[in-house]
């Protein structure tokens, strides 16, 4: 797939930490309860750590207890891509940044109202900006 932000592996390695590269570019998962934003409750916006596209508002965040930052919805402008993921012997829906193709996390059907979904996102895939 073609993305607006298109870099070589070498270029990504230059701008991302090794952990962010592993998660964003190699679809890795950070350890639960260890991420920077799991319990963040401040007001602000969460953007893609790869390209800066705004993804979530703190208004969409809730405490799911799953160990990763959880959101019940995304910013409309983000248009996060949902892709079937059959890795690790599970059928899941992967969330991918629509601007750079970075792996963000997965979406599950056990979220709260009004959507009933849980966006389960790696902290390292995002950058938080207070508003
Ligand atoms: Fe991105």
PDB file of N, CA, C and O in Angstrom, residues 27-81:
ATOM      1  N   UNK A  27       5.059  -4.117  13.518  1.00  0.00           N
ATOM      2  CA  UNK A  27       3.823  -4.580  14.150  1.00  0.00           C
ATOM      3  C   UNK A  27       4.075  -5.283  15.473  1.00  0.00           C
ATOM      4  O   UNK A  27       3.453  -6.296  15.786  1.00  0.00           O
ATOM      5  N   UNK A  28       4.986  -4.742  16.242  1.00  0.00           N
ATOM      6  CA  UNK A  28       5.241  -5.294  17.569  1.00  0.00           C
ATOM      7  C   UNK A  28       4.225  -4.789  18.577  1.00  0.00           C
ATOM      8  O   UNK A  28       3.363  -3.971  18.261  1.00  0.00           O
ATOM      9  N   UNK A  29       4.325  -5.306  19.794  1.00  0.00           N
ATOM     10  CA  UNK A  29       3.434  -4.875  20.875  1.00  0.00           C
ATOM     11  C   UNK A  29       4.281  -4.558  22.100  1.00  0.00           C
ATOM     12  O   UNK A  29       5.159  -5.337  22.461  1.00  0.00           O
ATOM     13  N   UNK A  30       4.014  -3.409  22.695  1.00  0.00           N
ATOM     14  CA  UNK A  30       4.765  -3.076  23.910  1.00  0.00           C
ATOM     15  C   UNK A  30       4.197  -3.891  25.068  1.00  0.00           C
ATOM     16  O   UNK A  30       3.067  -4.369  25.019  1.00  0.00           O
ATOM     17  N   UNK A  31       4.981  -4.036  26.128  1.00  0.00           N
ATOM     18  CA  UNK A  31       4.536  -4.811  27.279  1.00  0.00           C
ATOM     19  C   UNK A  31       3.373  -4.104  27.971  1.00  0.00           C
ATOM     20  O   UNK A  31       3.385  -2.890  28.119  1.00  0.00           O
ATOM     21  N   UNK A  32       2.357  -4.872  28.395  1.00  0.00           N
ATOM     22  CA  UNK A  32       1.203  -4.251  29.047  1.00  0.00           C
ATOM     23  C   UNK A  32       1.595  -3.550  30.342  1.00  0.00           C
ATOM     24  O   UNK A  32       2.541  -3.971  31.015  1.00  0.00           O
ATOM     25  N   UNK A  33       0.874  -2.483  30.651  1.00  0.00           N
ATOM     26  CA  UNK A  33       1.053  -1.681  31.873  1.00  0.00           C
ATOM     27  C   UNK A  33       2.405  -0.967  31.935  1.00  0.00           C
ATOM     28  O   UNK A  33       2.754  -0.386  32.944  1.00  0.00           O
ATOM     29  N   UNK A  34       3.201  -1.014  30.863  1.00  0.00           N
ATOM     30  CA  UNK A  34       4.520  -0.401  30.874  1.00  0.00           C
ATOM     31  C   UNK A  34       4.567   0.864  30.017  1.00  0.00           C
ATOM     32  O   UNK A  34       5.528   1.618  30.092  1.00  0.00           O
ATOM     33  N   UNK A  35       3.551   1.079  29.199  1.00  0.00           N
ATOM     34  CA  UNK A  35       3.584   2.202  28.270  1.00  0.00           C
ATOM     35  C   UNK A  35       3.393   3.539  28.976  1.00  0.00           C
ATOM     36  O   UNK A  35       2.799   3.621  30.052  1.00  0.00           O
ATOM     37  N   UNK A  36       3.891   4.561  28.330  1.00  0.00           N
ATOM     38  CA  UNK A  36       3.871   5.903  28.908  1.00  0.00           C
ATOM     39  C   UNK A  36       2.453   6.445  29.138  1.00  0.00           C
ATOM     40  O   UNK A  36       2.221   7.199  30.077  1.00  0.00           O
ATOM     41  N   UNK A  37       1.508   6.087  28.283  1.00  0.00           N
ATOM     42  CA  UNK A  37       0.200   6.746  28.314  1.00  0.00           C
ATOM     43  C   UNK A  37      -0.943   5.880  28.840  1.00  0.00           C
ATOM     44  O   UNK A  37      -2.100   6.296  28.781  1.00  0.00           O
ATOM     45  N   UNK A  38      -0.619   4.712  29.373  1.00  0.00           N
ATOM     46  CA  UNK A  38      -1.689   3.804  29.825  1.00  0.00           C
ATOM     47  C   UNK A  38      -2.671   4.510  30.753  1.00  0.00           C
ATOM     48  O   UNK A  38      -3.883   4.377  30.603  1.00  0.00           O
ATOM     49  N   UNK A  39      -2.150   5.266  31.715  1.00  0.00           N
ATOM     50  CA  UNK A  39      -3.017   5.889  32.719  1.00  0.00           C
ATOM     51  C   UNK A  39      -3.135   7.403  32.568  1.00  0.00           C
ATOM     52  O   UNK A  39      -3.612   8.073  33.476  1.00  0.00           O
ATOM     53  N   UNK A  40      -2.689   7.930  31.449  1.00  0.00           N
ATOM     54  CA  UNK A  40      -2.768   9.376  31.242  1.00  0.00           C
ATOM     55  C   UNK A  40      -4.225   9.829  31.181  1.00  0.00           C
ATOM     56  O   UNK A  40      -5.029   9.231  30.453  1.00  0.00           O
ATOM     57  N   UNK A  41      -4.540  10.882  31.961  1.00  0.00           N
ATOM     58  CA  UNK A  41      -5.921  11.380  31.947  1.00  0.00           C
ATOM     59  C   UNK A  41      -5.989  12.857  31.573  1.00  0.00           C
ATOM     60  O   UNK A  41      -7.060  13.447  31.575  1.00  0.00           O
ATOM     61  N   UNK A  42      -4.826  13.451  31.269  1.00  0.00           N
ATOM     62  CA  UNK A  42      -4.831  14.882  30.948  1.00  0.00           C
ATOM     63  C   UNK A  42      -5.528  15.147  29.616  1.00  0.00           C
ATOM     64  O   UNK A  42      -5.618  14.269  28.772  1.00  0.00           O
ATOM     65  N   UNK A  43      -5.965  16.418  29.466  1.00  0.00           N
ATOM     66  CA  UNK A  43      -6.625  16.818  28.222  1.00  0.00           C
ATOM     67  C   UNK A  43      -5.608  17.039  27.129  1.00  0.00           C
ATOM     68  O   UNK A  43      -4.597  17.702  27.352  1.00  0.00           O
ATOM     69  N   UNK A  44      -5.866  16.499  25.946  1.00  0.00           N
ATOM     70  CA  UNK A  44      -4.953  16.715  24.847  1.00  0.00           C
ATOM     71  C   UNK A  44      -5.261  15.818  23.671  1.00  0.00           C
ATOM     72  O   UNK A  44      -6.336  15.218  23.586  1.00  0.00           O
ATOM     73  N   UNK A  45      -4.273  15.766  22.780  1.00  0.00           N
ATOM     74  CA  UNK A  45      -4.445  15.015  21.539  1.00  0.00           C
ATOM     75  C   UNK A  45      -3.307  14.006  21.399  1.00  0.00           C
ATOM     76  O   UNK A  45      -2.151  14.316  21.698  1.00  0.00           O
ATOM     77  N   UNK A  46      -3.653  12.830  20.967  1.00  0.00           N
ATOM     78  CA  UNK A  46      -2.669  11.781  20.711  1.00  0.00           C
ATOM     79  C   UNK A  46      -2.439  11.687  19.204  1.00  0.00           C
ATOM     80  O   UNK A  46      -3.377  11.460  18.438  1.00  0.00           O
ATOM     81  N   UNK A  47      -1.177  11.860  18.795  1.00  0.00           N
ATOM     82  CA  UNK A  47      -0.830  11.830  17.373  1.00  0.00           C
ATOM     83  C   UNK A  47       0.045  10.617  17.081  1.00  0.00           C
ATOM     84  O   UNK A  47       0.652  10.035  17.976  1.00  0.00           O
ATOM     85  N   UNK A  48       0.131  10.263  15.807  1.00  0.00           N
ATOM     86  CA  UNK A  48       0.985   9.155  15.378  1.00  0.00           C
ATOM     87  C   UNK A  48       2.450   9.520  15.644  1.00  0.00           C
ATOM     88  O   UNK A  48       2.906  10.599  15.242  1.00  0.00           O
ATOM     89  N   UNK A  49       3.191   8.632  16.292  1.00  0.00           N
ATOM     90  CA  UNK A  49       4.602   8.897  16.591  1.00  0.00           C
ATOM     91  C   UNK A  49       5.464   8.791  15.334  1.00  0.00           C
ATOM     92  O   UNK A  49       6.605   9.239  15.325  1.00  0.00           O
ATOM     93  N   UNK A  50       4.909   8.226  14.283  1.00  0.00           N
ATOM     94  CA  UNK A  50       5.670   8.106  13.042  1.00  0.00           C
ATOM     95  C   UNK A  50       5.568   9.346  12.172  1.00  0.00           C
ATOM     96  O   UNK A  50       6.562   9.825  11.633  1.00  0.00           O
ATOM     97  N   UNK A  51       4.358   9.907  12.071  1.00  0.00           N
ATOM     98  CA  UNK A  51       4.145  10.984  11.096  1.00  0.00           C
ATOM     99  C   UNK A  51       3.461  12.215  11.667  1.00  0.00           C
ATOM    100  O   UNK A  51       3.327  13.221  10.977  1.00  0.00           O
ATOM    101  N   UNK A  52       2.965  12.141  12.897  1.00  0.00           N
ATOM    102  CA  UNK A  52       2.342  13.309  13.519  1.00  0.00           C
ATOM    103  C   UNK A  52       0.857  13.467  13.252  1.00  0.00           C
ATOM    104  O   UNK A  52       0.236  14.404  13.768  1.00  0.00           O
ATOM    105  N   UNK A  53       0.252  12.571  12.480  1.00  0.00           N
ATOM    106  CA  UNK A  53      -1.189  12.685  12.224  1.00  0.00           C
ATOM    107  C   UNK A  53      -1.957  12.552  13.537  1.00  0.00           C
ATOM    108  O   UNK A  53      -1.714  11.637  14.325  1.00  0.00           O
ATOM    109  N   UNK A  54      -2.906  13.466  13.767  1.00  0.00           N
ATOM    110  CA  UNK A  54      -3.709  13.412  14.990  1.00  0.00           C
ATOM    111  C   UNK A  54      -4.670  12.225  14.921  1.00  0.00           C
ATOM    112  O   UNK A  54      -5.392  12.061  13.932  1.00  0.00           O
ATOM    113  N   UNK A  55      -4.676  11.416  15.976  1.00  0.00           N
ATOM    114  CA  UNK A  55      -5.444  10.163  15.964  1.00  0.00           C
ATOM    115  C   UNK A  55      -6.615  10.159  16.940  1.00  0.00           C
ATOM    116  O   UNK A  55      -7.724   9.770  16.581  1.00  0.00           O
ATOM    117  N   UNK A  56      -6.332  10.563  18.181  1.00  0.00           N
ATOM    118  CA  UNK A  56      -7.336  10.462  19.236  1.00  0.00           C
ATOM    119  C   UNK A  56      -7.329  11.716  20.094  1.00  0.00           C
ATOM    120  O   UNK A  56      -6.285  12.334  20.300  1.00  0.00           O
ATOM    121  N   UNK A  57      -8.506  12.028  20.631  1.00  0.00           N
ATOM    122  CA  UNK A  57      -8.622  13.076  21.637  1.00  0.00           C
ATOM    123  C   UNK A  57      -8.667  12.401  23.004  1.00  0.00           C
ATOM    124  O   UNK A  57      -9.118  11.250  23.131  1.00  0.00           O
ATOM    125  N   UNK A  58      -8.206  13.123  24.028  1.00  0.00           N
ATOM    126  CA  UNK A  58      -8.331  12.594  25.388  1.00  0.00           C
ATOM    127  C   UNK A  58      -9.805  12.357  25.733  1.00  0.00           C
ATOM    128  O   UNK A  58     -10.122  11.550  26.598  1.00  0.00           O
ATOM    129  N   UNK A  59     -10.704  13.045  25.027  1.00  0.00           N
ATOM    130  CA  UNK A  59     -12.148  12.849  25.250  1.00  0.00           C
ATOM    131  C   UNK A  59     -12.586  11.430  24.881  1.00  0.00           C
ATOM    132  O   UNK A  59     -13.619  10.961  25.346  1.00  0.00           O
ATOM    133  N   UNK A  60     -11.825  10.783  24.014  1.00  0.00           N
ATOM    134  CA  UNK A  60     -12.151   9.430  23.554  1.00  0.00           C
ATOM    135  C   UNK A  60     -11.498   8.356  24.430  1.00  0.00           C
ATOM    136  O   UNK A  60     -11.704   7.167  24.214  1.00  0.00           O
ATOM    137  N   UNK A  61     -10.674   8.781  25.389  1.00  0.00           N
ATOM    138  CA  UNK A  61      -9.890   7.806  26.159  1.00  0.00           C
ATOM    139  C   UNK A  61     -10.680   7.329  27.364  1.00  0.00           C
ATOM    140  O   UNK A  61     -11.436   8.076  27.970  1.00  0.00           O
ATOM    141  N   UNK A  62     -10.500   6.088  27.716  1.00  0.00           N
ATOM    142  CA  UNK A  62     -11.124   5.573  28.938  1.00  0.00           C
ATOM    143  C   UNK A  62     -10.204   4.534  29.562  1.00  0.00           C
ATOM    144  O   UNK A  62      -9.268   4.062  28.921  1.00  0.00           O
ATOM    145  N   UNK A  63     -10.478   4.198  30.797  1.00  0.00           N
ATOM    146  CA  UNK A  63      -9.637   3.220  31.493  1.00  0.00           C
ATOM    147  C   UNK A  63     -10.242   1.834  31.325  1.00  0.00           C
ATOM    148  O   UNK A  63     -11.270   1.514  31.904  1.00  0.00           O
ATOM    149  N   UNK A  64      -9.592   1.013  30.503  1.00  0.00           N
ATOM    150  CA  UNK A  64     -10.139  -0.324  30.241  1.00  0.00           C
ATOM    151  C   UNK A  64      -9.544  -1.366  31.172  1.00  0.00           C
ATOM    152  O   UNK A  64     -10.107  -2.447  31.332  1.00  0.00           O
ATOM    153  N   UNK A  65      -8.379  -1.060  31.734  1.00  0.00           N
ATOM    154  CA  UNK A  65      -7.712  -2.040  32.588  1.00  0.00           C
ATOM    155  C   UNK A  65      -6.928  -3.089  31.822  1.00  0.00           C
ATOM    156  O   UNK A  65      -6.381  -4.011  32.421  1.00  0.00           O
ATOM    157  N   UNK A  66      -6.867  -2.958  30.495  1.00  0.00           N
ATOM    158  CA  UNK A  66      -6.203  -3.987  29.682  1.00  0.00           C
ATOM    159  C   UNK A  66      -4.684  -3.831  29.661  1.00  0.00           C
ATOM    160  O   UNK A  66      -3.972  -4.717  29.210  1.00  0.00           O
ATOM    161  N   UNK A  67      -4.194  -2.677  30.107  1.00  0.00           N
ATOM    162  CA  UNK A  67      -2.740  -2.509  30.148  1.00  0.00           C
ATOM    163  C   UNK A  67      -2.182  -1.623  29.051  1.00  0.00           C
ATOM    164  O   UNK A  67      -0.988  -1.332  29.049  1.00  0.00           O
ATOM    165  N   UNK A  68      -3.039  -1.216  28.132  1.00  0.00           N
ATOM    166  CA  UNK A  68      -2.621  -0.293  27.067  1.00  0.00           C
ATOM    167  C   UNK A  68      -3.612   0.878  27.034  1.00  0.00           C
ATOM    168  O   UNK A  68      -4.769   0.723  27.440  1.00  0.00           O
ATOM    169  N   UNK A  69      -3.181   2.017  26.524  1.00  0.00           N
ATOM    170  CA  UNK A  69      -4.121   3.132  26.364  1.00  0.00           C
ATOM    171  C   UNK A  69      -5.315   2.669  25.516  1.00  0.00           C
ATOM    172  O   UNK A  69      -5.126   2.017  24.495  1.00  0.00           O
ATOM    173  N   UNK A  70      -6.507   3.006  25.984  1.00  0.00           N
ATOM    174  CA  UNK A  70      -7.719   2.544  25.318  1.00  0.00           C
ATOM    175  C   UNK A  70      -8.626   3.712  24.984  1.00  0.00           C
ATOM    176  O   UNK A  70      -8.793   4.629  25.789  1.00  0.00           O
ATOM    177  N   UNK A  71      -9.206   3.649  23.811  1.00  0.00           N
ATOM    178  CA  UNK A  71     -10.085   4.700  23.331  1.00  0.00           C
ATOM    179  C   UNK A  71     -11.349   4.042  22.793  1.00  0.00           C
ATOM    180  O   UNK A  71     -11.293   2.963  22.207  1.00  0.00           O
ATOM    181  N   UNK A  72     -12.486   4.737  22.960  1.00  0.00           N
ATOM    182  CA  UNK A  72     -13.732   4.194  22.406  1.00  0.00           C
ATOM    183  C   UNK A  72     -14.019   4.769  21.019  1.00  0.00           C
ATOM    184  O   UNK A  72     -14.954   4.335  20.349  1.00  0.00           O
ATOM    185  N   UNK A  73     -13.205   5.722  20.580  1.00  0.00           N
ATOM    186  CA  UNK A  73     -13.422   6.303  19.257  1.00  0.00           C
ATOM    187  C   UNK A  73     -12.179   7.044  18.819  1.00  0.00           C
ATOM    188  O   UNK A  73     -11.281   7.286  19.625  1.00  0.00           O
ATOM    189  N   UNK A  74     -12.131   7.382  17.550  1.00  0.00           N
ATOM    190  CA  UNK A  74     -10.983   8.084  16.973  1.00  0.00           C
ATOM    191  C   UNK A  74     -11.435   9.442  16.440  1.00  0.00           C
ATOM    192  O   UNK A  74     -12.638   9.661  16.250  1.00  0.00           O
ATOM    193  N   UNK A  75     -10.498  10.327  16.196  1.00  0.00           N
ATOM    194  CA  UNK A  75     -10.829  11.580  15.529  1.00  0.00           C
ATOM    195  C   UNK A  75     -11.283  11.257  14.112  1.00  0.00           C
ATOM    196  O   UNK A  75     -10.660  10.435  13.431  1.00  0.00           O
ATOM    197  N   UNK A  76     -12.360  11.899  13.684  1.00  0.00           N
ATOM    198  CA  UNK A  76     -12.911  11.594  12.368  1.00  0.00           C
ATOM    199  C   UNK A  76     -11.877  11.776  11.254  1.00  0.00           C
ATOM    200  O   UNK A  76     -11.821  11.022  10.288  1.00  0.00           O
ATOM    201  N   UNK A  77     -11.045  12.807  11.446  1.00  0.00           N
ATOM    202  CA  UNK A  77     -10.045  13.132  10.423  1.00  0.00           C
ATOM    203  C   UNK A  77      -8.929  12.092  10.332  1.00  0.00           C
ATOM    204  O   UNK A  77      -8.176  12.072   9.362  1.00  0.00           O
ATOM    205  N   UNK A  78      -8.803  11.220  11.331  1.00  0.00           N
ATOM    206  CA  UNK A  78      -7.684  10.261  11.343  1.00  0.00           C
ATOM    207  C   UNK A  78      -7.862   9.162  10.306  1.00  0.00           C
ATOM    208  O   UNK A  78      -6.890   8.696   9.711  1.00  0.00           O
ATOM    209  N   UNK A  79      -9.110   8.731  10.122  1.00  0.00           N
ATOM    210  CA  UNK A  79      -9.415   7.664   9.163  1.00  0.00           C
ATOM    211  C   UNK A  79      -8.466   6.466   9.311  1.00  0.00           C
ATOM    212  O   UNK A  79      -7.870   5.973   8.340  1.00  0.00           O
ATOM    213  N   UNK A  80      -8.329   6.017  10.544  1.00  0.00           N
ATOM    214  CA  UNK A  80      -7.432   4.888  10.852  1.00  0.00           C
ATOM    215  C   UNK A  80      -7.866   3.660  10.050  1.00  0.00           C
ATOM    216  O   UNK A  80      -9.055   3.340   9.984  1.00  0.00           O
ATOM    217  N   UNK A  81      -6.895   2.985   9.441  1.00  0.00           N
ATOM    218  CA  UNK A  81      -7.198   1.816   8.620  1.00  0.00           C
ATOM    219  C   UNK A  81      -7.378   0.589   9.509  1.00  0.00           C
ATOM    220  O   UNK A  81      -6.640   0.393  10.472  1.00  0.00           O
TER     221      UNK A  81
END
